mmCIF file of N, CA and C in Angstrom:
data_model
loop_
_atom_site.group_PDB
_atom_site.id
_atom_site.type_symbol
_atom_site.label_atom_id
_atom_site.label_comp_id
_atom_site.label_asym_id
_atom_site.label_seq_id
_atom_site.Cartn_x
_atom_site.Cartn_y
_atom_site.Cartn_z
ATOM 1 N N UNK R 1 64.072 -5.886 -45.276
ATOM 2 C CA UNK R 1 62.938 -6.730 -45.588
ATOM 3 C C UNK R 1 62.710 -6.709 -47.090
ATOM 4 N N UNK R 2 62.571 -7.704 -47.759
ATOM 5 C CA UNK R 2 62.398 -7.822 -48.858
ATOM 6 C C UNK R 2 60.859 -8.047 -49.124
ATOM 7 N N UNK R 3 60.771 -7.742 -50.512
ATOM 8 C CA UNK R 3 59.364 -8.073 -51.360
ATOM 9 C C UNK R 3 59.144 -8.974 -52.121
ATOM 10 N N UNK R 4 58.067 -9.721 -52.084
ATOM 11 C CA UNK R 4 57.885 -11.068 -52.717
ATOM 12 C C UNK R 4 58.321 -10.622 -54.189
ATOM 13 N N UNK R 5 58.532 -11.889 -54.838
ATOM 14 C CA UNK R 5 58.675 -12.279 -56.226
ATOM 15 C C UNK R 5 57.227 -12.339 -56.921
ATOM 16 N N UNK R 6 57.298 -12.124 -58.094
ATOM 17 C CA UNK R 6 55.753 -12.814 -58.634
ATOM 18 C C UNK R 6 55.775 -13.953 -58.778
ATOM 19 N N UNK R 7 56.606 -14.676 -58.666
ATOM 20 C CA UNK R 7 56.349 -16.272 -58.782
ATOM 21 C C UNK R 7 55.730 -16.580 -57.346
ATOM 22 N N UNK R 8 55.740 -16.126 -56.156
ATOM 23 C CA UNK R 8 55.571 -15.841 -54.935
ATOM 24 C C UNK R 8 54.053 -15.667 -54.825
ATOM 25 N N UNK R 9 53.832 -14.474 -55.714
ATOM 26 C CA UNK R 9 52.145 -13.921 -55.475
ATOM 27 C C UNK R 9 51.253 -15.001 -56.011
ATOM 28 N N UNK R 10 52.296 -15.276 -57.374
ATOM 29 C CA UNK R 10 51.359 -16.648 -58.074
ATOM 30 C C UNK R 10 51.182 -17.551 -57.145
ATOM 31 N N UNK R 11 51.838 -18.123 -56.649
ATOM 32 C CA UNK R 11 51.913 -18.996 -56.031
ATOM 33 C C UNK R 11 50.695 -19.665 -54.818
ATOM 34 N N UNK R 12 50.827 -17.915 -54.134
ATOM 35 C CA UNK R 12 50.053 -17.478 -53.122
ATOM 36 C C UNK R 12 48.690 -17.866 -53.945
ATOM 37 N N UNK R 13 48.411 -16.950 -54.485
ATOM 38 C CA UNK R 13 47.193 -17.393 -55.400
ATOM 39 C C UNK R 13 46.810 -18.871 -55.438
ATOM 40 N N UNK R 14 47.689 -19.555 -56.171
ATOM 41 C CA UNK R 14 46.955 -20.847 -56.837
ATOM 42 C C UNK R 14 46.786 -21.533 -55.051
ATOM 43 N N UNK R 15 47.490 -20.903 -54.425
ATOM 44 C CA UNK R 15 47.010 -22.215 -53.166
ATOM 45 C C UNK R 15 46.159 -21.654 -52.317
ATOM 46 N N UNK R 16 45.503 -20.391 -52.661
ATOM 47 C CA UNK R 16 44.387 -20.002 -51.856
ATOM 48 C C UNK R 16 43.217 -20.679 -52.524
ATOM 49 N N UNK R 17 43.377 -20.570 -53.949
ATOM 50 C CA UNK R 17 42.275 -21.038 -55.009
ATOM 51 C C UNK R 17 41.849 -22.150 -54.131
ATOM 52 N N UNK R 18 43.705 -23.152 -54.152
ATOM 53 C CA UNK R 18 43.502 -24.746 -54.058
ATOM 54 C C UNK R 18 42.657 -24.883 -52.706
ATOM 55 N N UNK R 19 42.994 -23.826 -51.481
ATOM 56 C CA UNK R 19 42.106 -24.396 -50.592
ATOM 57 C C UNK R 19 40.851 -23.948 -50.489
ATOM 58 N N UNK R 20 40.713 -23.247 -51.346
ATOM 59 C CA UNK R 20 38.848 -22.862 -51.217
ATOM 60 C C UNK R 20 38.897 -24.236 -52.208
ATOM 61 N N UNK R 21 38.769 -24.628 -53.010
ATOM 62 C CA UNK R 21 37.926 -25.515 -53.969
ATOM 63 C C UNK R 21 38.324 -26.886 -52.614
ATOM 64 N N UNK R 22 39.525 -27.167 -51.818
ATOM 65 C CA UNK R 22 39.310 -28.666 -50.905
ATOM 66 C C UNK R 22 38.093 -28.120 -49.896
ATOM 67 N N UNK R 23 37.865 -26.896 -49.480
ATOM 68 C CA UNK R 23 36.742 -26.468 -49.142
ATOM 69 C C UNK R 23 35.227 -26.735 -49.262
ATOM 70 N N UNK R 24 34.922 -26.785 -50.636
ATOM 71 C CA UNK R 24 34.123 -26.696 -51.193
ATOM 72 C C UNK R 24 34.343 -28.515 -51.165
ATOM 73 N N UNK R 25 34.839 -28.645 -52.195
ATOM 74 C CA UNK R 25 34.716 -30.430 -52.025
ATOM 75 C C UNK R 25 34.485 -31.202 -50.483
ATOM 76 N N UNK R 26 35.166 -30.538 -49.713
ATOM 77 C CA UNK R 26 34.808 -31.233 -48.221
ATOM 78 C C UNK R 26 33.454 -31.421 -48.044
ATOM 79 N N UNK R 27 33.324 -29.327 -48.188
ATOM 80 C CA UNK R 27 31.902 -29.492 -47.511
ATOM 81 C C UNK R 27 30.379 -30.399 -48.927
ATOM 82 N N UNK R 28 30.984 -30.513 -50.144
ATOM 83 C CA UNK R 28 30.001 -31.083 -50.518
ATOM 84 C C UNK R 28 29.787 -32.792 -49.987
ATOM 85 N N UNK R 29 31.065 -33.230 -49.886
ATOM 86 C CA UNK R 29 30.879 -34.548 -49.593
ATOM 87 C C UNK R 29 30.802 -34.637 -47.952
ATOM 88 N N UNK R 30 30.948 -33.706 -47.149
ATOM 89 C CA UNK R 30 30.144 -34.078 -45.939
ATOM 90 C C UNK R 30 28.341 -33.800 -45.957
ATOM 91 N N UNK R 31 28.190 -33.209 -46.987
ATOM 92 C CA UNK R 31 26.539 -32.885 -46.964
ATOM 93 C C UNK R 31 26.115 -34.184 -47.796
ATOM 94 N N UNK R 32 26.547 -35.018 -48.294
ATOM 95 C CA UNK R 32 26.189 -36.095 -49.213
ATOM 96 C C UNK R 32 26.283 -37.267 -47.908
ATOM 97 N N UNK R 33 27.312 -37.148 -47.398
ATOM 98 C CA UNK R 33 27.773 -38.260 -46.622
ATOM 99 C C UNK R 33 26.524 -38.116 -45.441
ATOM 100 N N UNK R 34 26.146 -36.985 -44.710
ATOM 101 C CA UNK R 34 25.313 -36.707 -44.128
ATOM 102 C C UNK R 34 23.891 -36.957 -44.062
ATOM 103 N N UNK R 35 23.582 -36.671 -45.965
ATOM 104 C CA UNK R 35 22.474 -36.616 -46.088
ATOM 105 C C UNK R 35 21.603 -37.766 -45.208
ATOM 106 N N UNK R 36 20.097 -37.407 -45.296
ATOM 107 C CA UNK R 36 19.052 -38.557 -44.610
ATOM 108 C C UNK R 36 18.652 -39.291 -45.457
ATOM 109 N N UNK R 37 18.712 -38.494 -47.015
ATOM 110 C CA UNK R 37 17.748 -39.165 -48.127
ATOM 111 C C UNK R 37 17.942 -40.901 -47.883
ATOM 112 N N UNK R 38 17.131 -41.839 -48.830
ATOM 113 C CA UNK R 38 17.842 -42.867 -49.146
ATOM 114 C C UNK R 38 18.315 -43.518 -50.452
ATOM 115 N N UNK R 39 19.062 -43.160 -50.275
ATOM 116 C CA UNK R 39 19.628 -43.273 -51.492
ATOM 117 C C UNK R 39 21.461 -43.753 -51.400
ATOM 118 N N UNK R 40 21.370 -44.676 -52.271
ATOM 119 C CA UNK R 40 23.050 -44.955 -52.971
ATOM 120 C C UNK R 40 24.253 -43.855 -53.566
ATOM 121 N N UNK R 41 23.362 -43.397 -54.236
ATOM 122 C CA UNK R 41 23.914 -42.049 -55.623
ATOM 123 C C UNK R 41 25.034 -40.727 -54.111
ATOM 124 N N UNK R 42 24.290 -40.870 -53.132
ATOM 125 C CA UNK R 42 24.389 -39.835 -52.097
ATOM 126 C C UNK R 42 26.323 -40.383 -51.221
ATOM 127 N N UNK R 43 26.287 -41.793 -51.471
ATOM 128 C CA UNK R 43 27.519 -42.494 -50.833
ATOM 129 C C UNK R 43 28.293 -42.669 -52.092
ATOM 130 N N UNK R 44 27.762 -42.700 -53.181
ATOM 131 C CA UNK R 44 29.081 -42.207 -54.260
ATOM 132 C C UNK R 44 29.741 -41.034 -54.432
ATOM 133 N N UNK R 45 28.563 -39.992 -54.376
ATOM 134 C CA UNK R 45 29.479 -38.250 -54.241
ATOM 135 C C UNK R 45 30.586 -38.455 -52.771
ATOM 136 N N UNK R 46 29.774 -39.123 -51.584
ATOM 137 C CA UNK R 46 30.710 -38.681 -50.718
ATOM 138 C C UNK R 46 32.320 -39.532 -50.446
ATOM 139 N N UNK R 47 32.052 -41.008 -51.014
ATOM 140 C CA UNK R 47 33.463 -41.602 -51.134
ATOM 141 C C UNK R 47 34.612 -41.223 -51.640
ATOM 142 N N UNK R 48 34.721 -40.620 -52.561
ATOM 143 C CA UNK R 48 36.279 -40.211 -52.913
ATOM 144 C C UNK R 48 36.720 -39.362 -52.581
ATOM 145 N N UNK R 49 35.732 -38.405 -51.856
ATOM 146 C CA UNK R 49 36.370 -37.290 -51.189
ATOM 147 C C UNK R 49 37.713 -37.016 -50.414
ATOM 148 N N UNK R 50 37.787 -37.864 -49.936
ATOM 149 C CA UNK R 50 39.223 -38.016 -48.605
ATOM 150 C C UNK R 50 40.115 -37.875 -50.111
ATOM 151 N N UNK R 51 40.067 -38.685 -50.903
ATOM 152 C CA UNK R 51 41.130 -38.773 -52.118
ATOM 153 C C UNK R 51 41.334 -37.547 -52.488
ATOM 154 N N UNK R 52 40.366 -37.306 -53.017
ATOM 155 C CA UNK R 52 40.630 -35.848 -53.853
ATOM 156 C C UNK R 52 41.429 -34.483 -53.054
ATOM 157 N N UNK R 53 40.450 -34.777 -51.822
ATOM 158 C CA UNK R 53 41.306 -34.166 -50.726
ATOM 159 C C UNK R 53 42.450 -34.000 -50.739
ATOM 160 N N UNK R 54 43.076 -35.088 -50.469
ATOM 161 C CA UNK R 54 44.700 -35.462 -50.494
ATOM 162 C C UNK R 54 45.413 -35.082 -51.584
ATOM 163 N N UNK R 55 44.685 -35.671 -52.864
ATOM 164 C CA UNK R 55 45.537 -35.078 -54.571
ATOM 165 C C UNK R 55 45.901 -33.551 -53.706
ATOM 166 N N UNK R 56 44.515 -32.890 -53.600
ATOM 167 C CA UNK R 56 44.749 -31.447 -53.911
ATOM 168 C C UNK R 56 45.798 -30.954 -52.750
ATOM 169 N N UNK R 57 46.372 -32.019 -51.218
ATOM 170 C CA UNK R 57 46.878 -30.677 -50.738
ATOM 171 C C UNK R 57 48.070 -31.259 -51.025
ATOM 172 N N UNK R 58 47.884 -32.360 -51.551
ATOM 173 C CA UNK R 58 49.724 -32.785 -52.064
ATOM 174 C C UNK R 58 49.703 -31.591 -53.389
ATOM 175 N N UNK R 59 49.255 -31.072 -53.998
ATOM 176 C CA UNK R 59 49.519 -30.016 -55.430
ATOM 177 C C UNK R 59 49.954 -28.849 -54.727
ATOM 178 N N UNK R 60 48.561 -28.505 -53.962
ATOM 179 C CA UNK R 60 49.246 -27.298 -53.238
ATOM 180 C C UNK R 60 50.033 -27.246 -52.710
ATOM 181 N N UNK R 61 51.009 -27.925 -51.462
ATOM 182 C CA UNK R 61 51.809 -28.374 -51.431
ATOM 183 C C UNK R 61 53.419 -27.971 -51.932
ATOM 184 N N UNK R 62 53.091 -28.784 -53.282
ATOM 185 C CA UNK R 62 54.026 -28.705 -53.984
ATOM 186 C C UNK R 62 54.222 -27.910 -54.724
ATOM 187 N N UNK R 63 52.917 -26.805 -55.247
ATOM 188 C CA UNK R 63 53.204 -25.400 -55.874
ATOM 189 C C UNK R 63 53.285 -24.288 -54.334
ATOM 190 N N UNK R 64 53.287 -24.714 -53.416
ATOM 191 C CA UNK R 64 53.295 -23.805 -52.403
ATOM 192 C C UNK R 64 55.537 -24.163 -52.273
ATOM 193 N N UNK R 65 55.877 -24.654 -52.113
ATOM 194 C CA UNK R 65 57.179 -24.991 -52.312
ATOM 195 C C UNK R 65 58.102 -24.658 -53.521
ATOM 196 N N UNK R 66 57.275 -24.776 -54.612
ATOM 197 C CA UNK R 66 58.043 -24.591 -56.027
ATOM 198 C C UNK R 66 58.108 -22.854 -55.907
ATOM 199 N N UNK R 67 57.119 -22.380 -55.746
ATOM 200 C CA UNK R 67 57.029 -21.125 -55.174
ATOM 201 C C UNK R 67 57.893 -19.964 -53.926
ATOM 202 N N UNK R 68 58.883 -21.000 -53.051
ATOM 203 C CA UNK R 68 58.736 -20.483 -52.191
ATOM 204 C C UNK R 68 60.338 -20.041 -52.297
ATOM 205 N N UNK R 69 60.954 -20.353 -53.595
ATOM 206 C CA UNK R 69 62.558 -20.210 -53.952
ATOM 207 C C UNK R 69 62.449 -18.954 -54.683
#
């Protein structure tokens, strides 16, 4: 059995980071999207979310892979 590389641990790292922060972005734009207030300002935080979403797990992703040689 072998032992990871540090490019490995890094790796590990940046894509735990990456999924706490799609975490955090989810849950802010489901609490916006949710909200009761009335307000406009509340459907702008929550629209791009799905996007950003996506950027981030295509990165992770792809540093989870660049990582995994």
């Amino acid at each position: 059995m072998q032992g990871k590389t540090p490019s490995q641990h890094k790796s590990e790292i940046v894509v735990v980071i990456m999924a706490l922060l799609v975490f955090v972005v989810g849950l802010v734009g489901h609490l916006a999207g949710a909200s009761i207030a009335n307000s406009d300002s509340f459907g702008y935080i929550a629209a791009p979310v799905p996007l950003i979403v996506g950027v981030l797990a295509f990165i992770a992703y792809k540093v989870a892979e660049k990582g995994d040689h």
